[in-house]
CSV table of C-alpha atoms in Angstrom, one decimal:
chain,number,residue,atom,x,y,z
E,1,MET,CA,9.2,-15.5,-22.0
E,2,ALA,CA,7.2,-15.4,-18.7
E,3,LEU,CA,7.4,-12.4,-16.5
E,4,LEU,CA,6.7,-14.4,-13.3
E,5,PRO,CA,8.0,-16.3,-11.4
E,6,MET,CA,10.8,-13.8,-10.6
E,7,THR,CA,13.7,-13.7,-8.2
E,8,CYS,CA,13.8,-10.5,-6.1
E,9,ALA,CA,16.7,-10.6,-3.7
E,10,LYS,CA,16.4,-6.9,-2.6
E,11,PRO,CA,12.9,-5.4,-3.1
E,12,TYR,CA,12.6,-1.8,-4.0
E,13,VAL,CA,11.0,0.2,-1.1
E,14,PRO,CA,8.4,2.8,-2.2
E,15,PRO,CA,8.0,6.3,-0.7
E,16,VAL,CA,4.6,5.7,0.8
E,17,LYS,CA,4.4,3.7,4.1
E,18,CYS,CA,1.3,2.0,5.3
E,19,GLN,CA,0.1,-0.7,7.6
E,20,GLY,CA,0.3,-4.2,6.0
E,21,ILE,CA,3.0,-3.1,3.5
E,22,LYS,CA,4.4,-6.2,1.7
E,23,THR,CA,8.1,-5.2,1.3
E,24,LYS,CA,9.5,-8.3,3.0
E,25,LEU,CA,7.0,-10.5,1.3
E,26,VAL,CA,7.7,-9.4,-2.2
E,27,PRO,CA,10.3,-12.2,-2.9
E,28,PHE,CA,7.8,-14.8,-1.7
E,29,ILE,CA,5.0,-13.3,-3.8
E,30,LEU,CA,6.9,-13.0,-7.0
E,31,LYS,CA,8.4,-16.5,-6.9
E,32,SER,CA,5.0,-18.1,-6.2
E,33,ILE,CA,3.1,-16.8,-9.2
E,34,ALA,CA,3.3,-17.8,-12.9
E,35,TRP,CA,2.3,-15.2,-15.4
E,36,SER,CA,3.2,-14.5,-19.0
E,37,GLY,CA,3.2,-10.7,-18.7
E,38,GLU,CA,1.3,-10.4,-22.0
E,39,GLY,CA,-1.7,-8.5,-20.5
E,40,ARG,CA,-1.9,-5.9,-17.7
E,41,TRP,CA,-0.9,-6.3,-14.1
E,42,ILE,CA,-4.0,-5.1,-12.2
E,43,GLU,CA,-4.2,-4.1,-8.5
E,44,PRO,CA,-7.6,-3.1,-7.1
E,45,PHE,CA,-6.0,-2.4,-3.6
E,46,LEU,CA,-2.8,-0.5,-4.5
E,47,GLY,CA,-1.8,0.7,-1.0
E,48,SER,CA,1.9,1.5,-1.0
E,49,GLY,CA,2.4,-0.1,-4.4
E,50,VAL,CA,5.3,-2.2,-3.3
E,51,VAL,CA,4.3,-5.3,-5.2
E,52,LEU,CA,3.6,-3.4,-8.5
E,53,PHE,CA,6.8,-1.4,-8.3
E,54,ASN,CA,8.8,-4.7,-8.0
E,55,VAL,CA,7.0,-6.6,-10.7
E,56,ARG,CA,7.4,-3.7,-13.1
E,57,PRO,CA,5.1,-5.0,-15.9
E,58,SER,CA,4.9,-3.2,-19.3
E,59,ARG,CA,1.2,-2.4,-18.7
E,60,ALA,CA,-0.6,-1.9,-15.4
E,61,LEU,CA,-3.9,-0.7,-13.9
E,62,ALA,CA,-3.3,0.5,-10.4
E,63,CYS,CA,-6.4,1.4,-8.4
E,64,ASP,CA,-7.3,2.3,-4.8
E,65,VAL,CA,-10.1,4.0,-2.9
E,66,ASN,CA,-7.6,6.4,-1.3
E,67,PRO,CA,-7.4,9.4,-3.7
E,68,HIS,CA,-4.3,10.7,-2.1
E,69,ILE,CA,-2.1,7.7,-2.8
E,70,VAL,CA,-3.4,7.6,-6.4
E,71,GLU,CA,-2.8,11.3,-6.9
E,72,LEU,CA,0.7,11.1,-5.4
E,73,TYR,CA,1.8,8.3,-7.7
E,74,GLN,CA,0.1,9.7,-10.8
E,75,GLN,CA,1.8,13.1,-10.3
E,76,ILE,CA,5.2,11.3,-9.9
E,77,ALA,CA,4.6,9.3,-13.1
E,78,ASP,CA,3.5,12.4,-15.0
E,79,GLY,CA,6.5,14.4,-13.8
E,80,GLU,CA,4.3,17.0,-12.0
E,81,LEU,CA,5.9,16.0,-8.7
E,82,THR,CA,9.7,15.8,-9.0
E,83,VAL,CA,12.6,14.8,-6.9
E,84,SER,CA,13.6,18.4,-6.5
E,85,SER,CA,10.1,19.5,-5.5
E,86,VAL,CA,9.9,16.7,-2.9
E,87,ARG,CA,13.3,17.5,-1.5
E,88,GLU,CA,12.5,21.2,-1.3
E,89,HIS,CA,9.2,20.6,0.5
E,90,LEU,CA,10.6,18.0,3.0
E,91,GLU,CA,13.6,20.2,3.8
E,92,ARG,CA,11.5,23.3,4.3
E,93,GLU,CA,8.7,21.7,6.3
E,94,GLY,CA,11.2,19.5,8.3
E,95,GLU,CA,13.2,22.5,9.3
E,96,LYS,CA,10.0,24.2,10.5
E,97,LEU,CA,9.1,21.1,12.5
E,98,ARG,CA,12.6,21.1,14.1
E,99,GLN,CA,12.7,24.8,14.9
E,100,THR,CA,9.4,25.0,16.7
E,101,GLY,CA,10.9,23.6,19.9
E,102,PRO,CA,10.0,20.8,22.3
E,103,ASP,CA,6.7,22.4,23.5
E,104,ALA,CA,5.4,23.3,20.0
E,105,ASP,CA,6.8,20.7,17.7
E,106,GLU,CA,3.6,18.7,17.8
E,107,SER,CA,1.6,21.9,16.9
E,108,TYR,CA,3.4,22.3,13.6
E,109,TYR,CA,2.7,18.7,12.6
E,110,TYR,CA,-1.0,19.3,13.3
E,111,GLU,CA,-0.8,22.6,11.4
E,112,VAL,CA,0.4,20.7,8.3
E,113,ARG,CA,-2.2,18.0,8.9
E,114,ASP,CA,-5.0,20.6,9.0
E,115,ARG,CA,-3.6,22.2,5.9
E,116,PHE,CA,-3.6,18.8,4.1
E,117,ASN,CA,-7.1,18.0,5.1
E,118,ASP,CA,-8.2,21.3,3.6
E,119,SER,CA,-6.1,21.2,0.4
E,120,GLY,CA,-5.1,17.5,-0.2
E,121,ASP,CA,-1.6,18.6,-1.4
E,122,PRO,CA,0.3,15.4,-2.3
E,123,LEU,CA,3.5,16.9,-0.9
E,124,ASP,CA,1.9,17.4,2.5
E,125,PHE,CA,0.5,13.9,2.3
E,126,LEU,CA,4.0,12.5,1.9
E,127,PHE,CA,5.3,14.7,4.7
E,128,LEU,CA,2.6,13.5,7.1
E,129,ASN,CA,3.0,9.9,6.0
E,130,ARG,CA,6.7,10.0,6.9
E,131,SER,CA,6.3,11.9,10.2
E,132,CYS,CA,3.2,10.4,11.6
E,133,PHE,CA,2.9,7.7,14.3
E,134,ASN,CA,4.2,4.4,13.2
E,135,GLY,CA,4.0,5.1,9.5
E,136,MET,CA,0.3,4.6,9.2
E,137,VAL,CA,-2.2,5.7,6.6
E,138,ARG,CA,-5.5,6.3,8.4
E,139,PHE,CA,-8.5,8.6,7.7
E,140,ASN,CA,-11.7,9.2,9.6
E,141,GLN,CA,-15.2,8.9,8.2
E,142,LYS,CA,-15.0,12.5,7.0
E,143,GLY,CA,-12.0,11.6,4.9
E,144,GLU,CA,-9.6,13.4,7.1
E,145,PHE,CA,-6.1,12.2,7.9
E,146,ASN,CA,-6.1,11.6,11.6
E,147,VAL,CA,-2.8,9.9,12.5
E,148,PRO,CA,-1.0,11.6,15.4
E,149,PHE,CA,2.6,12.9,15.3
E,150,CYS,CA,5.5,10.4,15.8
E,151,ARG,CA,7.1,12.7,18.4
E,152,LYS,CA,10.4,13.0,16.5
E,153,PRO,CA,10.8,16.8,15.6
E,154,GLU,CA,14.2,16.1,13.9
E,155,ARG,CA,12.6,13.4,11.7
E,156,PHE,CA,13.7,15.0,8.4
E,157,ARG,CA,17.5,14.8,8.7
E,158,PRO,CA,19.4,15.0,5.4
E,159,ALA,CA,19.9,11.3,5.1
E,160,TYR,CA,16.2,10.6,5.6
E,161,VAL,CA,15.2,13.2,3.1
E,162,THR,CA,17.6,11.8,0.6
E,163,ARG,CA,16.2,8.3,1.1
E,164,ILE,CA,12.7,9.5,0.4
E,165,THR,CA,13.7,11.5,-2.7
E,166,ASN,CA,15.6,8.5,-4.0
E,167,GLN,CA,12.4,6.4,-3.6
E,168,VAL,CA,10.4,9.1,-5.5
E,169,GLY,CA,13.0,9.1,-8.2
E,170,ALA,CA,12.8,5.4,-8.6
E,171,VAL,CA,9.0,5.5,-9.0
E,172,ARG,CA,9.6,8.0,-11.8
E,173,ASP,CA,12.2,5.8,-13.5
E,174,ILE,CA,10.1,2.7,-13.1
E,175,THR,CA,7.0,4.3,-14.6
E,176,ASP,CA,8.8,6.0,-17.5
E,177,ASP,CA,8.0,4.5,-20.9
E,178,ARG,CA,5.5,2.0,-19.2
E,179,ASP,CA,1.8,2.0,-19.9
E,180,TRP,CA,0.5,2.4,-16.4
E,181,SER,CA,-2.8,4.0,-15.3
E,182,PHE,CA,-3.5,5.1,-11.7
E,183,LYS,CA,-7.2,5.4,-10.9
E,184,CYS,CA,-9.3,6.0,-7.7
E,185,CYS,CA,-12.2,3.6,-7.7
E,186,ASP,CA,-13.9,0.7,-6.0
E,187,TRP,CA,-12.5,-2.8,-6.4
E,188,ARG,CA,-15.6,-4.0,-8.2
E,189,GLU,CA,-15.1,-1.4,-10.9
E,190,THR,CA,-11.5,-2.4,-11.3
E,191,LEU,CA,-12.2,-6.1,-11.6
E,192,LYS,CA,-14.8,-5.6,-14.2
E,193,ARG,CA,-12.0,-4.4,-16.5
E,194,CYS,CA,-10.1,-7.7,-16.4
E,195,ARG,CA,-9.2,-9.5,-19.6
E,196,PRO,CA,-8.0,-13.1,-20.2
E,197,ASP,CA,-4.2,-12.2,-20.5
E,198,ASP,CA,-4.3,-9.9,-17.4
E,199,PHE,CA,-3.1,-10.9,-13.9
E,200,VAL,CA,-4.7,-9.5,-10.7
E,201,TYR,CA,-2.9,-9.1,-7.4
E,202,LEU,CA,-5.3,-8.4,-4.5
E,203,ASP,CA,-4.2,-7.0,-1.2
E,204,PRO,CA,-7.6,-6.1,0.5
E,205,PRO,CA,-8.0,-5.0,4.1
E,206,TYR,CA,-7.5,-7.9,6.4
E,207,ILE,CA,-10.6,-9.2,8.2
E,208,GLY,CA,-10.3,-8.5,11.9
E,209,ARG,CA,-7.4,-6.0,11.4
E,210,ASN,CA,-9.2,-3.0,9.9
E,211,THR,CA,-7.5,0.3,10.8
E,212,GLY,CA,-9.5,2.9,9.0
E,213,TYR,CA,-7.4,3.0,5.9
E,214,PHE,CA,-9.6,5.4,4.0
E,215,ASN,CA,-13.2,6.3,4.9
E,216,THR,CA,-14.5,2.7,4.6
E,217,GLU,CA,-15.2,-0.4,6.6
E,218,TRP,CA,-14.2,-3.8,5.4
E,219,SER,CA,-16.8,-6.3,6.5
E,220,GLU,CA,-16.9,-10.1,6.3
E,221,ASP,CA,-19.8,-9.7,3.8
E,222,GLU,CA,-17.6,-7.6,1.5
E,223,ALA,CA,-14.7,-10.0,1.9
E,224,ARG,CA,-17.0,-12.9,1.0
E,225,GLU,CA,-18.3,-10.9,-2.0
E,226,LEU,CA,-14.7,-10.3,-3.2
E,227,ALA,CA,-14.0,-14.1,-3.0
E,228,GLN,CA,-17.1,-14.9,-5.1
E,229,PHE,CA,-16.3,-12.1,-7.6
E,230,THR,CA,-12.7,-13.2,-7.9
E,231,ARG,CA,-13.7,-16.8,-8.6
E,232,GLN,CA,-15.4,-15.6,-11.8
E,233,LEU,CA,-12.4,-13.6,-13.2
E,234,PRO,CA,-11.4,-14.4,-16.8
E,235,CYS,CA,-7.7,-14.2,-15.8
E,236,GLY,CA,-5.2,-15.4,-13.1
E,237,PHE,CA,-5.0,-13.8,-9.7
E,238,ALA,CA,-3.2,-14.0,-6.4
E,239,LEU,CA,-4.6,-12.6,-3.1
E,240,SER,CA,-2.6,-11.8,0.1
E,241,MET,CA,-4.4,-12.6,3.4
E,242,TRP,CA,-3.3,-13.2,6.9
E,243,LYS,CA,-3.7,-16.9,7.9
E,244,LYS,CA,-2.9,-17.0,11.6
E,245,ASN,CA,-1.0,-15.5,14.4
E,246,LYS,CA,-0.4,-16.5,18.0
E,247,TYR,CA,-3.9,-15.3,19.0
E,248,ARG,CA,-6.1,-16.9,16.4
E,249,GLU,CA,-6.7,-18.3,12.9
E,250,ASN,CA,-8.5,-16.7,10.0
E,251,ASP,CA,-11.6,-18.8,9.3
E,252,HIS,CA,-12.3,-16.7,6.2
E,253,ILE,CA,-9.7,-18.6,4.2
E,254,ALA,CA,-11.1,-22.1,4.9
E,255,GLU,CA,-14.7,-20.9,4.4
E,256,ASP,CA,-14.3,-18.8,1.2
E,257,TRP,CA,-11.0,-19.7,-0.5
E,258,ASP,CA,-10.7,-23.4,-0.2
E,259,TRP,CA,-10.8,-23.7,-4.0
E,260,ALA,CA,-7.6,-21.6,-4.4
E,261,VAL,CA,-4.0,-22.8,-4.3
E,262,GLU,CA,-2.5,-21.8,-1.0
E,263,LYS,CA,1.1,-20.9,-0.3
E,264,THR,CA,2.3,-19.6,3.1
E,265,GLN,CA,5.2,-17.7,4.7
E,266,SER,CA,5.8,-16.3,8.2
E,267,HIS,CA,6.2,-12.6,8.4
E,268,PHE,CA,6.5,-9.9,11.1
E,269,TYR,CA,4.6,-6.6,10.9
E,270,HIS,CA,6.4,-3.5,12.1
E,271,LEU,CA,3.6,-1.0,11.2
E,272,GLY,CA,0.3,-0.9,13.0
E,273,SER,CA,-1.8,1.1,15.5
E,274,THR,CA,-1.5,-1.4,18.3
E,275,GLU,CA,1.0,-4.0,19.5
E,276,GLU,CA,-1.3,-6.8,18.5
E,277,LEU,CA,-1.1,-5.6,14.9
E,278,ARG,CA,2.7,-5.7,15.1
E,279,ASN,CA,3.3,-9.4,15.7
E,280,SER,CA,4.5,-12.4,13.8
E,281,MET,CA,2.0,-13.6,11.3
E,282,THR,CA,1.6,-16.5,8.9
E,283,GLU,CA,0.7,-15.0,5.6
E,284,ALA,CA,-1.3,-16.9,2.9
E,285,LEU,CA,-1.0,-16.2,-0.8
E,286,LEU,CA,-4.2,-17.6,-2.4
E,287,ILE,CA,-3.6,-18.2,-6.2
E,288,SER,CA,-6.0,-19.2,-9.0
E,289,PRO,CA,-5.5,-22.8,-10.0
E,290,GLY,CA,-3.0,-23.0,-12.8
E,291,SER,CA,-1.3,-19.6,-12.0
E,292,GLU,CA,1.0,-21.0,-9.3
E,293,ALA,CA,4.7,-21.3,-10.0
E,294,ASN,CA,6.1,-24.9,-9.9
C-alpha cells in the first residue's frame, strides 16, 4: 500500500519556527505526491521539519546545513532532550526574561543569545527561536544567531510553554521506533545517498528571498546546479519553490524546471524579516514525472 498521496486535515506543528515554514502547505504537498514508502524519505533542506513530521515514514534521512536544528531534533529523538527538561528551561529562562523589567528585558534576551553563540546549547536555541523577532532562524557569516528580540517579555506564559513542550513530545513520539537519521551536511552529500526506492523532498532557500538562514548564500548558480543534480536522481522527488507574488514571477522555474510536473497553490507567509517577505505567494511544487498523484 502506498504511503502517499495522503490526506492531512490538521498538520502537526513542530517546535522550531523558521521563515518559509510549510505548515499550511503540508496538505497540498502530501496529496500531490505518489510514493510507495518502501525506501527512505530524504530531505536535504530539513528546516523546521514540518513536512517530514507529517509524512512520518518508517525510514528517513533528514539533513541540513544548520547544525543547531539537526542537534535539537537528534537529541529529542535520542531522548537526551526531554519534555521535562524543555519545560524546566523555558519556565526558568522565561521567568528571568519577565522579571528583568521594561528597561532591561531586552538585555536578558541578548545575554541568552550571547551564551548560545558561545555554547550552542539546544535548549537556548529553542528559547531564542521562540522569543526572537518574527520567529526567524538567521545566522551571520560567523555562524552566530543574530535575530533581535520580539519585545514581548512575558512571552513564555504557561500556555505557550505547554504548547512548545507538547510539540517536543510529539517529535519524540513520532521518531520512536522509526529508523530516522539526522545529519548536518551539504545537499550534494545528501543526494549522493539516494537509492531507487527513496523519495526526496527538497525545500531549498528561495531565489531572491535569501534571509541568512545559516552562514551561507544561495545563488542562482547553486539553484541551477541543484536542478541539474536533481534531474539525475535515481528516485522520485518533489521540490517546493515560490512561483510568483504581486511584485514579480520566478523565472528560475521556467528556465530550469520546465521538465518537471508542476502543481501550484496560493499561500500567505506570516514569517519573514520584511513586509515584502510576508505576503501572498503562489507556491509551486515541482515533481519528478511519474511521481505525481492522480
